[in-house]
Coordinates of C-alpha atoms and ligand atoms in Angstrom, one line a residue:
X676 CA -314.0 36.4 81.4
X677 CA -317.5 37.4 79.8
X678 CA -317.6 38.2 76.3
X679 CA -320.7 39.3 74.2
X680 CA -320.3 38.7 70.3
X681 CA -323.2 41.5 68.7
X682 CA -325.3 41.4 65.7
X683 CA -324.3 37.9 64.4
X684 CA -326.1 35.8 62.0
X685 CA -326.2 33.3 64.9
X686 CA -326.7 29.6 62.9
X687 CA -329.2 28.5 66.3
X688 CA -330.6 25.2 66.3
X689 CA -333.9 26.0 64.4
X690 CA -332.6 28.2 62.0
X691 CA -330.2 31.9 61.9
X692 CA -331.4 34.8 63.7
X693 CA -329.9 38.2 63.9
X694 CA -329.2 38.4 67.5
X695 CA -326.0 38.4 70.2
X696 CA -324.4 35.9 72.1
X697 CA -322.8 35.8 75.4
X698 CA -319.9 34.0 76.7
X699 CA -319.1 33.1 80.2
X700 CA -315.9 31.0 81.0
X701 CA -316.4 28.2 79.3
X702 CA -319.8 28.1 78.4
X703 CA -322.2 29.8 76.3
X704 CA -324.3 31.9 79.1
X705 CA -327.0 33.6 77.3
X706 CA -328.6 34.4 73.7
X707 CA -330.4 37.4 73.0
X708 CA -329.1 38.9 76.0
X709 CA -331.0 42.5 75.6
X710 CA -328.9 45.7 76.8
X711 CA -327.5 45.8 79.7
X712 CA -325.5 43.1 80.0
X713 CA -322.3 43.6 81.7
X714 CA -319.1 42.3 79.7
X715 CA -315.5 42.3 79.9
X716 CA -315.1 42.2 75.9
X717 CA -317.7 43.0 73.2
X718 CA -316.9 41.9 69.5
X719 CA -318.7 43.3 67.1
X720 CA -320.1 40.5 64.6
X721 CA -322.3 42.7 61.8
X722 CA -322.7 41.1 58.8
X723 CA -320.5 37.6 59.7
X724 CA -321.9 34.5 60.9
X725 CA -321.5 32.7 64.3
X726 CA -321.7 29.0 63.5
X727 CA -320.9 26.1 66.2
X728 CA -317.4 24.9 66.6
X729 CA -316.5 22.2 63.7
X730 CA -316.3 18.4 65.1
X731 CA -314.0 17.1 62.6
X732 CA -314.5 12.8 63.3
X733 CA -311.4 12.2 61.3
X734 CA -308.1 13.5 61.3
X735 CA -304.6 11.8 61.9
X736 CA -302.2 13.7 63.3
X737 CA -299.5 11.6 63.9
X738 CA -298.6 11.4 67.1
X739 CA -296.7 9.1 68.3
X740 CA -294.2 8.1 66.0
X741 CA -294.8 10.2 62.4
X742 CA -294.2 13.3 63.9
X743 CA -292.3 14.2 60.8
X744 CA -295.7 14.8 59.4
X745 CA -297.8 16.2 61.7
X746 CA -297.8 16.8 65.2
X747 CA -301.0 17.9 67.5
X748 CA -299.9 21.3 67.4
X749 CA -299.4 21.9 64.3
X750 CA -302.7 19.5 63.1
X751 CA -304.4 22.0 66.1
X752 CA -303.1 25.0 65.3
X753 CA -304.8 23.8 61.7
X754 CA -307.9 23.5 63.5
X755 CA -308.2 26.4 65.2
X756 CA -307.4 28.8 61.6
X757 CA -309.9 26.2 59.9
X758 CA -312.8 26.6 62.4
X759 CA -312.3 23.3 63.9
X760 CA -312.9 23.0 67.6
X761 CA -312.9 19.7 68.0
X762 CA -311.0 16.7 66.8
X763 CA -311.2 13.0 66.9
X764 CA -307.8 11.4 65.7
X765 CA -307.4 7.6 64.6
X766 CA -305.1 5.5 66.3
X767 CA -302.9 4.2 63.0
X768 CA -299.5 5.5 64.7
X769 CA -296.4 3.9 65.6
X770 CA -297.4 2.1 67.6
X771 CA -301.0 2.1 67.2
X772 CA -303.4 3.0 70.0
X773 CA -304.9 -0.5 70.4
X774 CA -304.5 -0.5 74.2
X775 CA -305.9 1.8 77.2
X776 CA -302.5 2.5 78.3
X777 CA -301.6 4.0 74.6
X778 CA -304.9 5.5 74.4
X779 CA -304.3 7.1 77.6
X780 CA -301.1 8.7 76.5
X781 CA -301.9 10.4 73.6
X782 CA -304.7 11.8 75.5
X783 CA -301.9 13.0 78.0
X784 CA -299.8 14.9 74.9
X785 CA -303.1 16.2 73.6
X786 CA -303.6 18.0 77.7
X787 CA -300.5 19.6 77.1
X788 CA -300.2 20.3 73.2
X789 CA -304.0 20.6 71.7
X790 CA -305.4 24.0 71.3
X791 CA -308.3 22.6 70.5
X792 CA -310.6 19.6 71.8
X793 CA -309.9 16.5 71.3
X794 CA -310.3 12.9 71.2
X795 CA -309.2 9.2 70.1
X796 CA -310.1 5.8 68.8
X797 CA -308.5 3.1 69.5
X798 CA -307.9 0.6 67.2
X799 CA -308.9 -3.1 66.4
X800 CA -306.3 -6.0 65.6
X801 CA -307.1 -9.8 64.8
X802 CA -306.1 -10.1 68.6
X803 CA -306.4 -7.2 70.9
X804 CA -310.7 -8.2 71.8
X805 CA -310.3 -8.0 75.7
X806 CA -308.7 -4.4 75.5
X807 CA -311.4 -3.6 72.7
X808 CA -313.9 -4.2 75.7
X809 CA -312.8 -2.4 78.3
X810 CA -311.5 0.7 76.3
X811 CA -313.0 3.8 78.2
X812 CA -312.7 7.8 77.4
X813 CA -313.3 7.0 73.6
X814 CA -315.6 7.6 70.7
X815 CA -315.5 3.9 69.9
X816 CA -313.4 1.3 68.2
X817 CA -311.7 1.8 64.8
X818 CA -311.3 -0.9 62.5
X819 CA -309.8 -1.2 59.1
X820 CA -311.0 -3.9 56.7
X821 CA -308.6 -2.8 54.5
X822 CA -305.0 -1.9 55.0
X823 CA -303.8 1.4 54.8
X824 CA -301.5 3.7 56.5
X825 CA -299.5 1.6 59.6
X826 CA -300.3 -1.9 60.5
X827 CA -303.8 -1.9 61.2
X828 CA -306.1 -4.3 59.3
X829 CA -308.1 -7.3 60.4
X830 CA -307.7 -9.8 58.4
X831 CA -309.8 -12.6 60.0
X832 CA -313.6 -12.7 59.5
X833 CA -313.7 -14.7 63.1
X834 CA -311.9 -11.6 64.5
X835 CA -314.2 -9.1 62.7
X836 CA -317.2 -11.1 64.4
X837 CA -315.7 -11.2 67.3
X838 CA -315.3 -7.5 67.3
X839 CA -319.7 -7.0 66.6
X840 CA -320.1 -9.3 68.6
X841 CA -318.4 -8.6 72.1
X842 CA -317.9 -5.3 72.7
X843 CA -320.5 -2.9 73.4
X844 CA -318.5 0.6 72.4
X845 CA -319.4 2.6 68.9
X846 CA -317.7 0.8 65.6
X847 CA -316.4 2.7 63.0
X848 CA -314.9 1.2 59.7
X849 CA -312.5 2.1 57.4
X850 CA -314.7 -0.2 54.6
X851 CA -312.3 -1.7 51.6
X852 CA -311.7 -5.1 51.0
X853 CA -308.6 -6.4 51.6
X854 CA -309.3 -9.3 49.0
X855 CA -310.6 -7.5 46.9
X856 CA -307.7 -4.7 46.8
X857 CA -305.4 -8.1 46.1
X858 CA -307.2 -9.7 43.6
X859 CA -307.3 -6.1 41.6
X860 CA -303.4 -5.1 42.1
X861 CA -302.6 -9.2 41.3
X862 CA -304.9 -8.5 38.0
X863 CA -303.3 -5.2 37.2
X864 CA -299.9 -5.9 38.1
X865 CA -296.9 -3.5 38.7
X866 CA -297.6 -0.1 37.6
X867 CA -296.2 3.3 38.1
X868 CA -299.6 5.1 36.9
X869 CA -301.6 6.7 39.5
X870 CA -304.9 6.5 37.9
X871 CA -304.9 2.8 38.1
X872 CA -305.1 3.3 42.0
X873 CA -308.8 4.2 41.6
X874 CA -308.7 0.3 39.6
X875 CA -307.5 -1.5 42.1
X876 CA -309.2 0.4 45.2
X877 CA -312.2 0.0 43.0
X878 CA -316.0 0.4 43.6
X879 CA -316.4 -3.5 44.5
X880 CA -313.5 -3.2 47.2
X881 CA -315.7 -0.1 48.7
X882 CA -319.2 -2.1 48.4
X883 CA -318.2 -4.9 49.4
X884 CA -316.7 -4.1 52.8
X885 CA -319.2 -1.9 53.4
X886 CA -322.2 -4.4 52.7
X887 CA -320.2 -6.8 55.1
X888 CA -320.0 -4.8 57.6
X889 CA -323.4 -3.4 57.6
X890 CA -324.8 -7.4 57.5
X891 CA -322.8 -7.6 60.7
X892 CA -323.8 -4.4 62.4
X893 CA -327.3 -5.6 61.7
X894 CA -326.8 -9.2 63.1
X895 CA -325.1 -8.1 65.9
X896 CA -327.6 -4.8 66.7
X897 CA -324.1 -2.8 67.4
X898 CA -323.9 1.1 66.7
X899 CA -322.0 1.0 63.4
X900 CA -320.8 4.4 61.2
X901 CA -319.4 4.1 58.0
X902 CA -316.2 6.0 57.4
X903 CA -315.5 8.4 54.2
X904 CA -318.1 7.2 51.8
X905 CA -317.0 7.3 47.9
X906 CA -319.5 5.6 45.7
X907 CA -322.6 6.4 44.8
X908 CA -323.8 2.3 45.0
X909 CA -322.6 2.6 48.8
X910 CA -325.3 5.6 49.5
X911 CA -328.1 3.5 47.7
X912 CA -327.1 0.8 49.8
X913 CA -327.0 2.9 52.9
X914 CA -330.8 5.1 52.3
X915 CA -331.7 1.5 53.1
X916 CA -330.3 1.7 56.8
X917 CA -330.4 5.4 57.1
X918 CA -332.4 4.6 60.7
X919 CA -330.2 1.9 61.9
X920 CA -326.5 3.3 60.8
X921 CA -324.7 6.6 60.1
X922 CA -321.9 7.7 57.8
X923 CA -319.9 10.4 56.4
X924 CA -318.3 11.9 53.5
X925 CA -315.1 13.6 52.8
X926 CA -314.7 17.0 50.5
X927 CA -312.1 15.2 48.3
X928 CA -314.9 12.2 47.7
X929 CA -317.5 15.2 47.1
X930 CA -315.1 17.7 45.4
X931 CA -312.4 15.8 43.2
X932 CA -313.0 12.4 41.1
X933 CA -310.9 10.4 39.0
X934 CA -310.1 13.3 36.2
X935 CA -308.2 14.9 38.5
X936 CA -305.5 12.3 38.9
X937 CA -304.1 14.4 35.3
X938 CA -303.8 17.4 37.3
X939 CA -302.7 16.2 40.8
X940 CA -301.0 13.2 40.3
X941 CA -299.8 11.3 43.3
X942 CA -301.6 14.4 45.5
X943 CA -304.9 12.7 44.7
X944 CA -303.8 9.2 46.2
X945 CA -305.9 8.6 48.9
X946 CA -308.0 5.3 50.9
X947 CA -310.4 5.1 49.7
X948 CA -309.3 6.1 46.3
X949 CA -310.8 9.1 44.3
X950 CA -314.3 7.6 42.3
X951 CA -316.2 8.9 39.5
X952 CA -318.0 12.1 38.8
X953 CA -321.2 10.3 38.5
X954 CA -319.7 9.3 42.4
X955 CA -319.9 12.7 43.4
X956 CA -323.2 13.5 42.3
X957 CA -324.0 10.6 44.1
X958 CA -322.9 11.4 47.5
X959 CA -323.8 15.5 47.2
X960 CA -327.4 13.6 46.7
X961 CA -327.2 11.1 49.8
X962 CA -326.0 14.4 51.6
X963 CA -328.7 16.2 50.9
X964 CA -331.1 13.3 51.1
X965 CA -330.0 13.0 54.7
X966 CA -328.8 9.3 53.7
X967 CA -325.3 10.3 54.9
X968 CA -325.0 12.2 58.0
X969 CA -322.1 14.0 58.0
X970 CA -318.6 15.7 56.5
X971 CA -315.1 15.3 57.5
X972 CA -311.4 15.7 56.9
X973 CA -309.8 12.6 57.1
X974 CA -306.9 14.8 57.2
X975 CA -304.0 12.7 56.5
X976 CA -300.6 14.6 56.2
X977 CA -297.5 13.0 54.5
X978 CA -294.2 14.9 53.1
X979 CA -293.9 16.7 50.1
X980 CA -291.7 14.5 49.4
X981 CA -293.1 11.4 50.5
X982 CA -295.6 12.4 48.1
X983 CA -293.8 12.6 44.8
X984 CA -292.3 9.2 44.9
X985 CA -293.5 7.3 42.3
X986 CA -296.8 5.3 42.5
X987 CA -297.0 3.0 44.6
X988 CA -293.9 3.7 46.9
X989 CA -295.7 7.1 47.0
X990 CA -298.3 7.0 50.6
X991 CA -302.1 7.7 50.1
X992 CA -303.7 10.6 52.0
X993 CA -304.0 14.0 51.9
X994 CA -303.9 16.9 54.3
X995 CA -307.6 18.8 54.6
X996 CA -308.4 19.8 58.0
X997 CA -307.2 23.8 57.4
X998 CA -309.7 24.2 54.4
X999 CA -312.3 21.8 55.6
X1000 CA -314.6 24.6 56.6
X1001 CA -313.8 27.4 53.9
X1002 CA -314.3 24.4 51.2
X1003 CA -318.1 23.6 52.2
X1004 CA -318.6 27.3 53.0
X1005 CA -317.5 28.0 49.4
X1006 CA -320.4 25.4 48.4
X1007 CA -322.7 27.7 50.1
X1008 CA -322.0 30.2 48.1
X1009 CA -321.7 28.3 45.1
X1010 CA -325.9 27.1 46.3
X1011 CA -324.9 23.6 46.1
X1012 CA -326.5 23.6 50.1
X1013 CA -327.4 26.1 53.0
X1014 CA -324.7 27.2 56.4
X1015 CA -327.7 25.4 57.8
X1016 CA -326.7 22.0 56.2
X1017 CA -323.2 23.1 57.2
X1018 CA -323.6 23.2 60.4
X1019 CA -326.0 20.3 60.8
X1020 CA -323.2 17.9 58.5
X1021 CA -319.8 19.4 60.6
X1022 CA -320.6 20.5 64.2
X1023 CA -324.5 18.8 65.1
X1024 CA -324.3 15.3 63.0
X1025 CA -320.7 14.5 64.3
X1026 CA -322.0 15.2 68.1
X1027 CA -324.7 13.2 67.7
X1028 CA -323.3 10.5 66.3
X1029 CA -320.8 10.0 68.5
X1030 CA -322.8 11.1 72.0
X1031 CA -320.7 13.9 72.7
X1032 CA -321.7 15.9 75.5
X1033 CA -322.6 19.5 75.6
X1034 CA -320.9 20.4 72.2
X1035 CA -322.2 20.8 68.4
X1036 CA -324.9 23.5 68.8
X1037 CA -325.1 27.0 70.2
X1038 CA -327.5 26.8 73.0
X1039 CA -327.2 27.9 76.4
X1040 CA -325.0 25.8 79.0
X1041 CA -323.1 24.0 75.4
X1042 CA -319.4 24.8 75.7
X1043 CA -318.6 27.9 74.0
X1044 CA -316.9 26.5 70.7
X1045 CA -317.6 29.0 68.2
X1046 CA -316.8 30.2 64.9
X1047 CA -317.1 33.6 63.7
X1048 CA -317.3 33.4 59.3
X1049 CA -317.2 35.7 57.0
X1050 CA -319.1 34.1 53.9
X1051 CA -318.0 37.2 51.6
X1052 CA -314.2 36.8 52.4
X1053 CA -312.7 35.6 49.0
X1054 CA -308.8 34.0 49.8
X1055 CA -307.1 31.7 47.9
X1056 CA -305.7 28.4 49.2
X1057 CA -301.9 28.5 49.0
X1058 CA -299.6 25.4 50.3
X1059 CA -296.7 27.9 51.6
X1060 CA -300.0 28.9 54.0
X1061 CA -301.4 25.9 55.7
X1062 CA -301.0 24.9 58.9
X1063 CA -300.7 21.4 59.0
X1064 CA -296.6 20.1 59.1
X1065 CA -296.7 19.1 55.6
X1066 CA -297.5 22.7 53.6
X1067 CA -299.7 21.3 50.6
X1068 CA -302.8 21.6 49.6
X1069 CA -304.8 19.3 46.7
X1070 CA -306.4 22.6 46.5
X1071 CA -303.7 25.1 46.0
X1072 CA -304.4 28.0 43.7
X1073 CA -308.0 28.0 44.1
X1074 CA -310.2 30.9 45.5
X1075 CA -313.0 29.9 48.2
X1076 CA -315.3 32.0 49.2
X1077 CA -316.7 32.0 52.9
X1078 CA -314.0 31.5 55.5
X1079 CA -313.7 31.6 59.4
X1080 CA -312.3 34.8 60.7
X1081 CA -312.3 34.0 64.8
X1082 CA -312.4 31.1 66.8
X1083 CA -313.4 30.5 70.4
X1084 CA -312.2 26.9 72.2
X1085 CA -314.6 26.7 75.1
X1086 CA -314.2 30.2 75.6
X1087 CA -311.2 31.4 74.7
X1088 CA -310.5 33.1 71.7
X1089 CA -307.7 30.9 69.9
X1090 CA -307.5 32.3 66.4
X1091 CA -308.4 35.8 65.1
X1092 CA -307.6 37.2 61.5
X1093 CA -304.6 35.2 61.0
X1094 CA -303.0 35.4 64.8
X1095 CA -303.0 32.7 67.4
X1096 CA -303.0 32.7 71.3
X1097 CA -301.4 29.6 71.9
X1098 CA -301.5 30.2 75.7
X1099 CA -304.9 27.9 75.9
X1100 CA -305.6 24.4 75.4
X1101 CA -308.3 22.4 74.2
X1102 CA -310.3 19.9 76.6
X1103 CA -311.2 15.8 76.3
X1104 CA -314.1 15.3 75.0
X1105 CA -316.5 13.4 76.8
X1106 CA -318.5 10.9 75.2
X1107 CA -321.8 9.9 77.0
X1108 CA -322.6 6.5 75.2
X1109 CA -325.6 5.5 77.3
X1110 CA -327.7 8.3 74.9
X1111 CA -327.6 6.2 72.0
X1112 CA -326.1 8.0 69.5
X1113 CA -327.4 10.2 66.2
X1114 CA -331.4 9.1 66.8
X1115 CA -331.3 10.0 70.1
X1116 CA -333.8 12.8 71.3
X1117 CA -332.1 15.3 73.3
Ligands
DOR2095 O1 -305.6 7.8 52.4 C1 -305.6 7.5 53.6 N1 -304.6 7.8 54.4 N2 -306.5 6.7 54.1 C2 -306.5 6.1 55.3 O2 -307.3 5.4 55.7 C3 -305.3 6.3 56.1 C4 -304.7 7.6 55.8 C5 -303.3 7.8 56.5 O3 -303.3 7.6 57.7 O4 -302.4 8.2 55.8

């Protein structure tokens, strides 16, 4: 099947240029075909925007064992309306993916349920070193310093050593301190209000893991990436290693602070917790900076009702992945940054930093993971229309501007205009680790 997609803004890796695009199978065959190029489909793309496919580095969607929640098609089918072509999903599940056989069989469910592309972590315990080493078919190794959702958390500074030490894969770290988190809750005691989750989460639990790990990324030269960044004395600390370490940033770190916890309530519990506004001017500046290196979801689904139990029964996380794209597309427009920032944050940065192979630009022979936006569409987000299992939004009732209209999985069309084609999966991703991740020339 050959498609050609005609007179997009096509977002090209030096810039946007009015021009077409041609698929072919899987791939992206030619750019700037001129005329007579023979097709099987022609989509006419006047006045939209063809961007790369999304690489989301952080969703969890549940599967095995919270499928109550989420499940990969519904967290796909999320994608694929969002813009999303690829995901990488963290192993906190029941049971957690902390061995190559459990790794292996969620990449199994994803062959037969993704629509979209997909990969996973698998995840660090105090004692699971050996299967830390010889994990294969992975972005890298997962570990939360603090606790969160599931039983994941190492505990043990020898383990956490261990772990920089001995294994040569990508680390990536959820970065609270566990101590710290205990010491605040201890100090603040029992408490039904929300707000004082933001206390004992605070900005010293955030810096503090952080600045450990970084010490041991540095002492152990490993390839280290900071998870969902929230404060703005983490993105001073990290302009300092910009060269030697990456992270990211989440829209509800860049988009929603602490006054919000009025409004939302228990919707705006999340790990790490919601910071300051001076926190988000912070991070919007390490963004643009180039200090942090990239946006995503950390899409993470629990029940309606799950969520209005009272704090703290009630879970942290929200779901994101369905307005990830329209929510920075609506910054666009608002000027807070360029589509060309976008893209380099959500579908180049993510690739680079975790060595996958032929995906996060449009170039010829890259997979043909596309995105066709329309940065005029106004919509409102609505909770009764997400995708994701869960049907709520932190950002129900407000109108974006900029949204995807069509998305291509390499090559095939998956969502257009609000209908899907479920009759396609996504593929694995594969991750070539011998490149050497975001610095890397090409
Ligand atoms: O708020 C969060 N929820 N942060 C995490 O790190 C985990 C996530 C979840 O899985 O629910």
């Amino acid at each position: 099947m050959k498609t050609l997609i005609v007179n997009a803004t096509v977002m090209l890796p030096d810039g946007p240029s009015e021009t077409s695009v041609v698929i072919d199978g899987s791939q992206i065959a030619d750019i700037d075909p001129g005329k007579n190029v023979k097709v099987d489909e022609t989509v006419y793309a006047t006045g939209l925007h063809l961007i790369p496919g999304v690489i989301d580095d952080q969703v969890h969607f549940r599967e095995p064992g919270m499928t109550h929640k989420e499940d990969l098609v519904t967290g796909s089918r999320a994608c694929a309306k969002g813009g999303v072509t690829t995901f990488l999903d963290m192993p906190n599940n029941d049971p957690s993916t902390t061995t190559q056989k459990l790794l292996e069989e969620k990449l199994t469910l994803a062959a037969e349920k993704s629509f979209v592309n997909y990969g996973f972590y698998i995840g660090a315990t105090d004692d699971n070193i050996q299967d830390l080493k010889k994990a294969k078919r992975t972005p890298g190794i997962k570990i939360f310093m603090g606790s969160s959702t599931g039983d994941l958390l190492v505990e043990k500074a020898e383990s956490l050593e261990r772990i920089f030490a001995e294994t040569t894969l990508p680390i990536t770290a959820h970065c609270e301190d566990e101590e710290t988190i205990r010491a605040n809750a201890l100090r603040i005691g029992r408490t039904s209000n929300v707000c004082k989750h933001s206390l004992i989460r605070d900005d010293e639990a955030a810096i503090t893991a952080t600045r450990r790990a970084i010490k041991l990324a540095l002492q152990y030269e490993h390839r280290f990436h900071v998870l969902h960044v929230t404060t703005e004395a983490e993105a001073t600390l990290l302009a300092d290693y910009r060269h030697v370490l990456t992270s990211e940033v989440c829209p509800q770190h860049l988009l929603l602070n602490t006054e919000d916890y009025m409004r939302l309530g228990t919707l705006g519990q999340v790990n790490p917790s919601l910071k300051s506004a001076k926190d988000n001017e912070g991070l919007w500046n390490a963004l643009l900076e180039g200090n942090i290196q990239i946006i995503a979801s950390d899409h993470a689904p629990h029940t309606w009702s799950d969520k209005c139990k009272r704090y703290p029964e009630s879970p942290s996380g929200m779901p994101v992945v369905d307005n990830l794209l329209p929510l920075m597309l609506n910054e666009v427009n608002n000027g807070r940054c360029s589509l060309q920032q976008v893209v380099q944050w959500m579908c180049e940065g993510p690739a680079r930093v975790w060595d996958i192979v032929d995906k996060g630009k449009i170039e010829v022979g890259y997979d043909a993971d596309l995105v066709l936006v329309d940065m005029n569409k106004k919509q409102l987000v609505e909770s009764a229309n997400q995708e994701t299992k869960c049907k709520w939004s932190a950002w129900h009732g407000t109108e974006l501007t900029g949204w995807p209209v069509r998305t291509w999985v390499v090559g095939h069309e998956v969502y257009r205009h609000g209908e899907f084609d479920e009759s396609h999966r996504g593929v694995e991703v594969i991750f070539d680790h011998d490149r050497g991740g975001f610095w890397a020339e090409d």
